[in-house]
């Protein structure tokens, strides 16, 4: 099993450009999510999904869109990149419903917006 | 108010010694879970250990144990017999049962450096 796969690993954008961060998991997890990691702030939830066709906002959703057309894929779209979106982005999935089920993370995407 | 607080931005420990990484949390939900993750310099997030709020015993996983003090709302990670490979960032996180997004709330992290 590959687990959670994110692409690309690195990306540089100019302000105003758009792009999509890809995320796929092969564990048949219903729950998928996107976090961003900024220095000193831990990880913060951007958007999440509890199944195909269902998405919702997390703590810091502004400037990002998501969709969930299949169980496996959960892409994150930056509509018009801003320097404040420079961060490391993690996709994560888990078994839905169990309080103690841990999140399984992808290896992250380091995004720089100039 | 911050839900998860890690007060030690950085710590040193001598190889083979034990180290405790502090984590305090804030919740009014009686049902919650606490997690610790390790992030090495390569960047991936590795799940280490879990403690449920109703668990009677402290969780253990190999060299990792969780010192859970419910009344004090603390969930400290204890690493025994530190190894050079333990040098990393460590994050404490919490999930509350009535959390609409099943969100895992993270602390700011502690950077652990193991000295040879």
PDB file of C-alpha atoms in Angstrom:
ATOM      1  CA  UNK A   1       0.000   0.000   0.000  1.00  0.00           C
ATOM      2  CA  UNK A   2       1.256   3.467  -0.863  1.00  0.00           C
ATOM      3  CA  UNK A   3      -0.822   5.128   1.900  1.00  0.00           C
ATOM      4  CA  UNK A   4      -1.392   8.835   1.228  1.00  0.00           C
ATOM      5  CA  UNK A   5       0.329  10.234  -1.860  1.00  0.00           C
ATOM      6  CA  UNK A   6       0.716  13.956  -2.451  1.00  0.00           C
ATOM      7  CA  UNK A   7       2.008  15.719  -5.535  1.00  0.00           C
ATOM      8  CA  UNK A   8       3.945  17.856  -6.176  1.00  0.00           C
ATOM      9  CA  UNK A   9       6.546  17.889  -3.388  1.00  0.00           C
ATOM     10  CA  UNK A  10       7.633  21.431  -4.130  1.00  0.00           C
ATOM     11  CA  UNK A  11       5.962  24.284  -5.971  1.00  0.00           C
ATOM     12  CA  UNK A  12       6.729  27.949  -6.565  1.00  0.00           C
ATOM     13  CA  UNK A  13       3.894  30.229  -7.690  1.00  0.00           C
ATOM     14  CA  UNK A  14       3.622  33.876  -8.505  1.00  0.00           C
ATOM     15  CA  UNK A  15       0.964  35.930  -6.764  1.00  0.00           C
ATOM     16  CA  UNK A  16      -2.356  35.500  -8.522  1.00  0.00           C
ATOM     17  CA  UNK A  17      -1.605  32.149 -10.119  1.00  0.00           C
ATOM     18  CA  UNK A  18      -3.799  29.149  -9.440  1.00  0.00           C
ATOM     19  CA  UNK A  19      -2.858  25.544  -8.939  1.00  0.00           C
ATOM     20  CA  UNK A  20      -4.110  22.217  -7.636  1.00  0.00           C
ATOM     21  CA  UNK A  21      -2.384  20.082  -5.029  1.00  0.00           C
ATOM     22  CA  UNK A  22      -3.154  16.435  -5.597  1.00  0.00           C
ATOM     23  CA  UNK A  23      -3.878  13.874  -2.888  1.00  0.00           C
ATOM     24  CA  UNK A  24      -4.735  10.202  -3.238  1.00  0.00           C
ATOM     25  CA  UNK A  25      -5.082   7.418  -0.682  1.00  0.00           C
ATOM     26  CA  UNK A  26      -5.410   3.677  -1.196  1.00  0.00           C
ATOM     27  CA  UNK A  27      -6.619   2.695   2.281  1.00  0.00           C
ATOM     28  CA  UNK A  28     -10.321   3.133   1.513  1.00  0.00           C
ATOM     29  CA  UNK A  29     -10.571   5.824   4.188  1.00  0.00           C
ATOM     30  CA  UNK A  30     -13.795   7.798   4.171  1.00  0.00           C
ATOM     31  CA  UNK A  31     -12.286  10.793   5.936  1.00  0.00           C
ATOM     32  CA  UNK A  32      -9.747  12.992   4.145  1.00  0.00           C
ATOM     33  CA  UNK A  33      -8.420  16.394   5.060  1.00  0.00           C
ATOM     34  CA  UNK A  34      -5.956  19.129   4.183  1.00  0.00           C
ATOM     35  CA  UNK A  35      -3.774  20.891   6.746  1.00  0.00           C
ATOM     36  CA  UNK A  36      -1.264  23.655   6.440  1.00  0.00           C
ATOM     37  CA  UNK A  37       1.812  23.904   8.642  1.00  0.00           C
ATOM     38  CA  UNK A  38       3.357  27.235   9.507  1.00  0.00           C
ATOM     39  CA  UNK A  39       6.309  27.776  11.875  1.00  0.00           C
ATOM     40  CA  UNK A  40       5.303  27.851  15.529  1.00  0.00           C
ATOM     41  CA  UNK A  41       1.633  27.232  14.765  1.00  0.00           C
ATOM     42  CA  UNK A  42       1.435  23.481  14.409  1.00  0.00           C
ATOM     43  CA  UNK A  43      -0.974  22.253  11.771  1.00  0.00           C
ATOM     44  CA  UNK A  44      -4.284  23.908  10.973  1.00  0.00           C
ATOM     45  CA  UNK A  45      -7.214  22.320   9.165  1.00  0.00           C
ATOM     46  CA  UNK A  46      -8.166  23.873   5.818  1.00  0.00           C
ATOM     47  CA  UNK A  47     -10.928  21.594   4.493  1.00  0.00           C
ATOM     48  CA  UNK A  48     -12.124  18.096   5.145  1.00  0.00           C
ATOM     49  CA  UNK A  49     -14.384  15.447   3.656  1.00  0.00           C
ATOM     50  CA  UNK A  50     -16.241  12.562   5.294  1.00  0.00           C
ATOM     51  CA  UNK A  51     -17.008  10.809   2.013  1.00  0.00           C
ATOM     52  CA  UNK A  52     -17.389  11.184  -1.724  1.00  0.00           C
ATOM     53  CA  UNK A  53     -19.481  14.219  -2.562  1.00  0.00           C
ATOM     54  CA  UNK A  54     -19.231  15.699   0.948  1.00  0.00           C
ATOM     55  CA  UNK A  55     -16.834  18.472   1.882  1.00  0.00           C
ATOM     56  CA  UNK A  56     -16.732  21.105   4.590  1.00  0.00           C
ATOM     57  CA  UNK A  57     -14.580  23.956   5.843  1.00  0.00           C
ATOM     58  CA  UNK A  58     -12.006  23.699   8.543  1.00  0.00           C
ATOM     59  CA  UNK A  59     -10.272  26.366  10.554  1.00  0.00           C
ATOM     60  CA  UNK A  60      -8.575  28.290   7.724  1.00  0.00           C
ATOM     61  CA  UNK A  61     -10.547  27.714   4.477  1.00  0.00           C
ATOM     62  CA  UNK A  62     -10.270  31.110   2.794  1.00  0.00           C
ATOM     63  CA  UNK A  63      -8.523  31.049  -0.564  1.00  0.00           C
ATOM     64  CA  UNK A  64      -8.879  27.284  -1.019  1.00  0.00           C
ATOM     65  CA  UNK A  65     -11.390  24.989  -2.679  1.00  0.00           C
ATOM     66  CA  UNK A  66     -11.786  21.235  -2.502  1.00  0.00           C
ATOM     67  CA  UNK A  67     -13.897  18.535  -4.117  1.00  0.00           C
ATOM     68  CA  UNK A  68     -14.308  14.826  -3.478  1.00  0.00           C
ATOM     69  CA  UNK A  69     -15.580  12.960  -6.503  1.00  0.00           C
ATOM     70  CA  UNK A  70     -14.111   9.609  -5.442  1.00  0.00           C
ATOM     71  CA  UNK A  71     -13.157   7.966  -2.152  1.00  0.00           C
ATOM     72  CA  UNK A  72      -9.509   7.934  -3.199  1.00  0.00           C
ATOM     73  CA  UNK A  73      -8.878  11.523  -4.330  1.00  0.00           C
ATOM     74  CA  UNK A  74      -9.111  14.864  -2.541  1.00  0.00           C
ATOM     75  CA  UNK A  75      -7.486  17.714  -4.494  1.00  0.00           C
ATOM     76  CA  UNK A  76      -6.893  21.152  -2.988  1.00  0.00           C
ATOM     77  CA  UNK A  77      -7.195  24.168  -5.272  1.00  0.00           C
ATOM     78  CA  UNK A  78      -5.603  27.533  -4.694  1.00  0.00           C
ATOM     79  CA  UNK A  79      -7.742  29.972  -6.609  1.00  0.00           C
ATOM     80  CA  UNK A  80      -5.460  33.030  -6.676  1.00  0.00           C
ATOM     81  CA  UNK A  81      -2.231  32.447  -4.782  1.00  0.00           C
ATOM     82  CA  UNK A  82      -1.098  34.980  -2.197  1.00  0.00           C
ATOM     83  CA  UNK A  83       2.206  35.207  -0.280  1.00  0.00           C
ATOM     84  CA  UNK A  84       0.260  34.363   2.911  1.00  0.00           C
ATOM     85  CA  UNK A  85      -0.352  30.928   1.421  1.00  0.00           C
ATOM     86  CA  UNK A  86       3.350  30.110   1.510  1.00  0.00           C
ATOM     87  CA  UNK A  87       3.343  27.041   3.722  1.00  0.00           C
ATOM     88  CA  UNK A  88       3.745  23.296   3.881  1.00  0.00           C
ATOM     89  CA  UNK A  89       0.540  21.472   2.985  1.00  0.00           C
ATOM     90  CA  UNK A  90      -0.370  18.038   4.260  1.00  0.00           C
ATOM     91  CA  UNK A  91      -3.121  15.756   3.098  1.00  0.00           C
ATOM     92  CA  UNK A  92      -4.281  13.202   5.644  1.00  0.00           C
ATOM     93  CA  UNK A  93      -6.855  10.449   5.872  1.00  0.00           C
ATOM     94  CA  UNK A  94      -8.294   8.188   8.533  1.00  0.00           C
ATOM     95  CA  UNK A  95     -11.016   5.716   9.312  1.00  0.00           C
ATOM     96  CA  UNK A  96     -14.194   7.668   9.875  1.00  0.00           C
ATOM     97  CA  UNK A  97     -16.056   7.408  13.156  1.00  0.00           C
ATOM     98  CA  UNK A  98     -13.546   6.096  15.670  1.00  0.00           C
ATOM     99  CA  UNK A  99     -12.305   8.755  18.067  1.00  0.00           C
ATOM    100  CA  UNK A 100      -8.927   7.088  18.364  1.00  0.00           C
ATOM    101  CA  UNK A 101      -8.183   6.405  14.722  1.00  0.00           C
ATOM    102  CA  UNK A 102      -5.009   8.309  13.840  1.00  0.00           C
ATOM    103  CA  UNK A 103      -4.565  10.499  10.816  1.00  0.00           C
ATOM    104  CA  UNK A 104      -2.285   9.082   8.154  1.00  0.00           C
ATOM    105  CA  UNK A 105      -0.358  11.880   6.487  1.00  0.00           C
ATOM    106  CA  UNK A 106       1.149  12.327   3.066  1.00  0.00           C
ATOM    107  CA  UNK A 107       4.710  13.585   2.815  1.00  0.00           C
ATOM    108  CA  UNK A 108       3.687  17.187   2.301  1.00  0.00           C
ATOM    109  CA  UNK A 109       3.920  19.836  -0.391  1.00  0.00           C
ATOM    110  CA  UNK A 110       6.153  22.833   0.191  1.00  0.00           C
ATOM    111  CA  UNK A 111       4.577  25.818  -1.525  1.00  0.00           C
ATOM    112  CA  UNK A 112       6.214  29.203  -1.998  1.00  0.00           C
ATOM    113  CA  UNK A 113       4.253  32.152  -3.355  1.00  0.00           C
ATOM    114  CA  UNK A 114       6.334  35.106  -4.531  1.00  0.00           C
TER     115      UNK A 114
ATOM    116  CA  UNK B   1      -7.836  30.195  24.257  1.00  0.00           C
ATOM    117  CA  UNK B   2      -5.412  27.649  22.877  1.00  0.00           C
ATOM    118  CA  UNK B   3      -6.692  24.117  23.073  1.00  0.00           C
ATOM    119  CA  UNK B   4      -3.261  22.491  23.005  1.00  0.00           C
ATOM    120  CA  UNK B   5      -0.200  24.059  24.599  1.00  0.00           C
ATOM    121  CA  UNK B   6       3.342  22.828  24.285  1.00  0.00           C
ATOM    122  CA  UNK B   7       5.490  25.112  26.396  1.00  0.00           C
ATOM    123  CA  UNK B   8       8.921  23.785  25.391  1.00  0.00           C
ATOM    124  CA  UNK B   9       9.948  25.135  21.979  1.00  0.00           C
ATOM    125  CA  UNK B  10      13.204  23.198  22.113  1.00  0.00           C
ATOM    126  CA  UNK B  11      14.845  20.602  24.324  1.00  0.00           C
ATOM    127  CA  UNK B  12      18.148  18.773  24.517  1.00  0.00           C
ATOM    128  CA  UNK B  13      18.588  15.277  25.904  1.00  0.00           C
ATOM    129  CA  UNK B  14      21.640  13.078  26.215  1.00  0.00           C
ATOM    130  CA  UNK B  15      21.569   9.877  24.205  1.00  0.00           C
ATOM    131  CA  UNK B  16      20.238   6.905  26.241  1.00  0.00           C
ATOM    132  CA  UNK B  17      18.514   9.160  28.775  1.00  0.00           C
ATOM    133  CA  UNK B  18      14.756   9.565  29.159  1.00  0.00           C
ATOM    134  CA  UNK B  19      12.985  12.788  28.236  1.00  0.00           C
ATOM    135  CA  UNK B  20       9.513  14.189  28.893  1.00  0.00           C
ATOM    136  CA  UNK B  21       7.783  16.474  26.412  1.00  0.00           C
ATOM    137  CA  UNK B  22       4.993  18.515  27.945  1.00  0.00           C
ATOM    138  CA  UNK B  23       1.480  18.955  26.615  1.00  0.00           C
ATOM    139  CA  UNK B  24      -1.517  20.556  28.271  1.00  0.00           C
ATOM    140  CA  UNK B  25      -4.963  20.760  26.760  1.00  0.00           C
ATOM    141  CA  UNK B  26      -8.234  22.526  27.260  1.00  0.00           C
ATOM    142  CA  UNK B  27     -11.636  20.989  26.645  1.00  0.00           C
ATOM    143  CA  UNK B  28     -15.050  20.734  28.263  1.00  0.00           C
ATOM    144  CA  UNK B  29     -15.933  17.639  26.242  1.00  0.00           C
ATOM    145  CA  UNK B  30     -15.828  14.535  28.480  1.00  0.00           C
ATOM    146  CA  UNK B  31     -14.919  12.339  25.502  1.00  0.00           C
ATOM    147  CA  UNK B  32     -11.727  13.177  23.657  1.00  0.00           C
ATOM    148  CA  UNK B  33      -8.542  11.653  22.352  1.00  0.00           C
ATOM    149  CA  UNK B  34      -4.956  12.765  22.581  1.00  0.00           C
ATOM    150  CA  UNK B  35      -2.289  11.996  20.002  1.00  0.00           C
ATOM    151  CA  UNK B  36       1.433  12.497  19.616  1.00  0.00           C
ATOM    152  CA  UNK B  37       3.151  12.805  16.259  1.00  0.00           C
ATOM    153  CA  UNK B  38       6.811  12.943  15.322  1.00  0.00           C
ATOM    154  CA  UNK B  39       8.101  15.036  12.431  1.00  0.00           C
ATOM    155  CA  UNK B  40      11.723  14.322  11.484  1.00  0.00           C
ATOM    156  CA  UNK B  41      13.733  16.748   9.384  1.00  0.00           C
ATOM    157  CA  UNK B  42      12.554  14.899   6.272  1.00  0.00           C
ATOM    158  CA  UNK B  43       9.126  16.383   6.954  1.00  0.00           C
ATOM    159  CA  UNK B  44       6.699  13.479   7.209  1.00  0.00           C
ATOM    160  CA  UNK B  45       4.277  13.204  10.121  1.00  0.00           C
ATOM    161  CA  UNK B  46       4.540   9.915  12.019  1.00  0.00           C
ATOM    162  CA  UNK B  47       1.872   8.809  14.487  1.00  0.00           C
ATOM    163  CA  UNK B  48       3.394   7.682  17.793  1.00  0.00           C
ATOM    164  CA  UNK B  49       0.783   7.093  20.470  1.00  0.00           C
ATOM    165  CA  UNK B  50      -2.862   7.629  21.415  1.00  0.00           C
ATOM    166  CA  UNK B  51      -4.686   8.083  24.729  1.00  0.00           C
ATOM    167  CA  UNK B  52      -8.448   8.173  25.097  1.00  0.00           C
ATOM    168  CA  UNK B  53     -10.035  10.246  27.841  1.00  0.00           C
ATOM    169  CA  UNK B  54     -11.751   7.202  29.325  1.00  0.00           C
ATOM    170  CA  UNK B  55      -8.713   4.957  29.189  1.00  0.00           C
ATOM    171  CA  UNK B  56      -7.810   3.836  32.689  1.00  0.00           C
ATOM    172  CA  UNK B  57      -4.178   3.144  31.992  1.00  0.00           C
ATOM    173  CA  UNK B  58      -1.488   5.274  30.438  1.00  0.00           C
ATOM    174  CA  UNK B  59      -0.774   4.353  26.833  1.00  0.00           C
ATOM    175  CA  UNK B  60       2.544   2.790  25.921  1.00  0.00           C
ATOM    176  CA  UNK B  61       4.123   1.973  22.556  1.00  0.00           C
ATOM    177  CA  UNK B  62       7.642   0.613  22.731  1.00  0.00           C
ATOM    178  CA  UNK B  63       9.905   3.383  24.063  1.00  0.00           C
ATOM    179  CA  UNK B  64       7.022   5.871  24.066  1.00  0.00           C
ATOM    180  CA  UNK B  65       4.618   6.293  26.932  1.00  0.00           C
ATOM    181  CA  UNK B  66       2.008   8.889  27.641  1.00  0.00           C
ATOM    182  CA  UNK B  67       1.787  10.316  31.155  1.00  0.00           C
ATOM    183  CA  UNK B  68      -1.917  11.147  31.233  1.00  0.00           C
ATOM    184  CA  UNK B  69      -3.086  13.293  34.161  1.00  0.00           C
ATOM    185  CA  UNK B  70      -6.721  13.984  33.471  1.00  0.00           C
ATOM    186  CA  UNK B  71      -7.409  16.310  36.393  1.00  0.00           C
ATOM    187  CA  UNK B  72      -4.452  18.473  35.410  1.00  0.00           C
ATOM    188  CA  UNK B  73      -5.345  18.204  31.710  1.00  0.00           C
ATOM    189  CA  UNK B  74      -1.878  17.135  30.763  1.00  0.00           C
ATOM    190  CA  UNK B  75      -0.688  14.430  28.366  1.00  0.00           C
ATOM    191  CA  UNK B  76       3.072  14.393  28.456  1.00  0.00           C
ATOM    192  CA  UNK B  77       5.081  12.174  26.122  1.00  0.00           C
ATOM    193  CA  UNK B  78       7.896  10.211  27.729  1.00  0.00           C
ATOM    194  CA  UNK B  79      10.625   8.798  25.512  1.00  0.00           C
ATOM    195  CA  UNK B  80      12.851   6.295  27.260  1.00  0.00           C
ATOM    196  CA  UNK B  81      16.441   5.527  26.262  1.00  0.00           C
ATOM    197  CA  UNK B  82      16.718   8.347  23.717  1.00  0.00           C
ATOM    198  CA  UNK B  83      18.360   7.608  20.396  1.00  0.00           C
ATOM    199  CA  UNK B  84      19.922   9.954  17.860  1.00  0.00           C
ATOM    200  CA  UNK B  85      17.041   9.160  15.529  1.00  0.00           C
ATOM    201  CA  UNK B  86      14.618  10.647  18.043  1.00  0.00           C
ATOM    202  CA  UNK B  87      15.821  14.137  17.093  1.00  0.00           C
ATOM    203  CA  UNK B  88      12.722  15.694  15.540  1.00  0.00           C
ATOM    204  CA  UNK B  89       9.740  17.953  16.085  1.00  0.00           C
ATOM    205  CA  UNK B  90       7.038  16.461  18.285  1.00  0.00           C
ATOM    206  CA  UNK B  91       3.413  17.541  18.137  1.00  0.00           C
ATOM    207  CA  UNK B  92       0.654  16.935  20.634  1.00  0.00           C
ATOM    208  CA  UNK B  93      -2.888  16.935  19.226  1.00  0.00           C
ATOM    209  CA  UNK B  94      -6.449  16.475  20.457  1.00  0.00           C
ATOM    210  CA  UNK B  95      -9.733  15.386  18.929  1.00  0.00           C
ATOM    211  CA  UNK B  96     -13.000  16.069  20.740  1.00  0.00           C
ATOM    212  CA  UNK B  97     -15.982  13.790  20.205  1.00  0.00           C
ATOM    213  CA  UNK B  98     -18.399  16.635  19.485  1.00  0.00           C
ATOM    214  CA  UNK B  99     -15.996  18.235  17.066  1.00  0.00           C
ATOM    215  CA  UNK B 100     -17.955  18.898  13.885  1.00  0.00           C
ATOM    216  CA  UNK B 101     -15.014  18.431  11.581  1.00  0.00           C
ATOM    217  CA  UNK B 102     -13.400  15.529  13.417  1.00  0.00           C
ATOM    218  CA  UNK B 103     -10.641  18.062  13.557  1.00  0.00           C
ATOM    219  CA  UNK B 104      -7.325  17.238  15.107  1.00  0.00           C
ATOM    220  CA  UNK B 105      -6.124  20.370  16.921  1.00  0.00           C
ATOM    221  CA  UNK B 106      -2.350  20.595  17.135  1.00  0.00           C
ATOM    222  CA  UNK B 107       0.009  22.297  19.526  1.00  0.00           C
ATOM    223  CA  UNK B 108       2.912  24.389  18.289  1.00  0.00           C
ATOM    224  CA  UNK B 109       5.413  21.570  18.713  1.00  0.00           C
ATOM    225  CA  UNK B 110       8.620  20.859  20.609  1.00  0.00           C
ATOM    226  CA  UNK B 111      11.939  20.381  18.859  1.00  0.00           C
ATOM    227  CA  UNK B 112      13.907  17.606  20.527  1.00  0.00           C
ATOM    228  CA  UNK B 113      17.633  17.326  19.943  1.00  0.00           C
ATOM    229  CA  UNK B 114      19.458  14.217  21.128  1.00  0.00           C
ATOM    230  CA  UNK B 115      23.127  14.728  21.941  1.00  0.00           C
ATOM    231  CA  UNK B 116      25.613  11.861  21.394  1.00  0.00           C
TER     232      UNK B 116
END
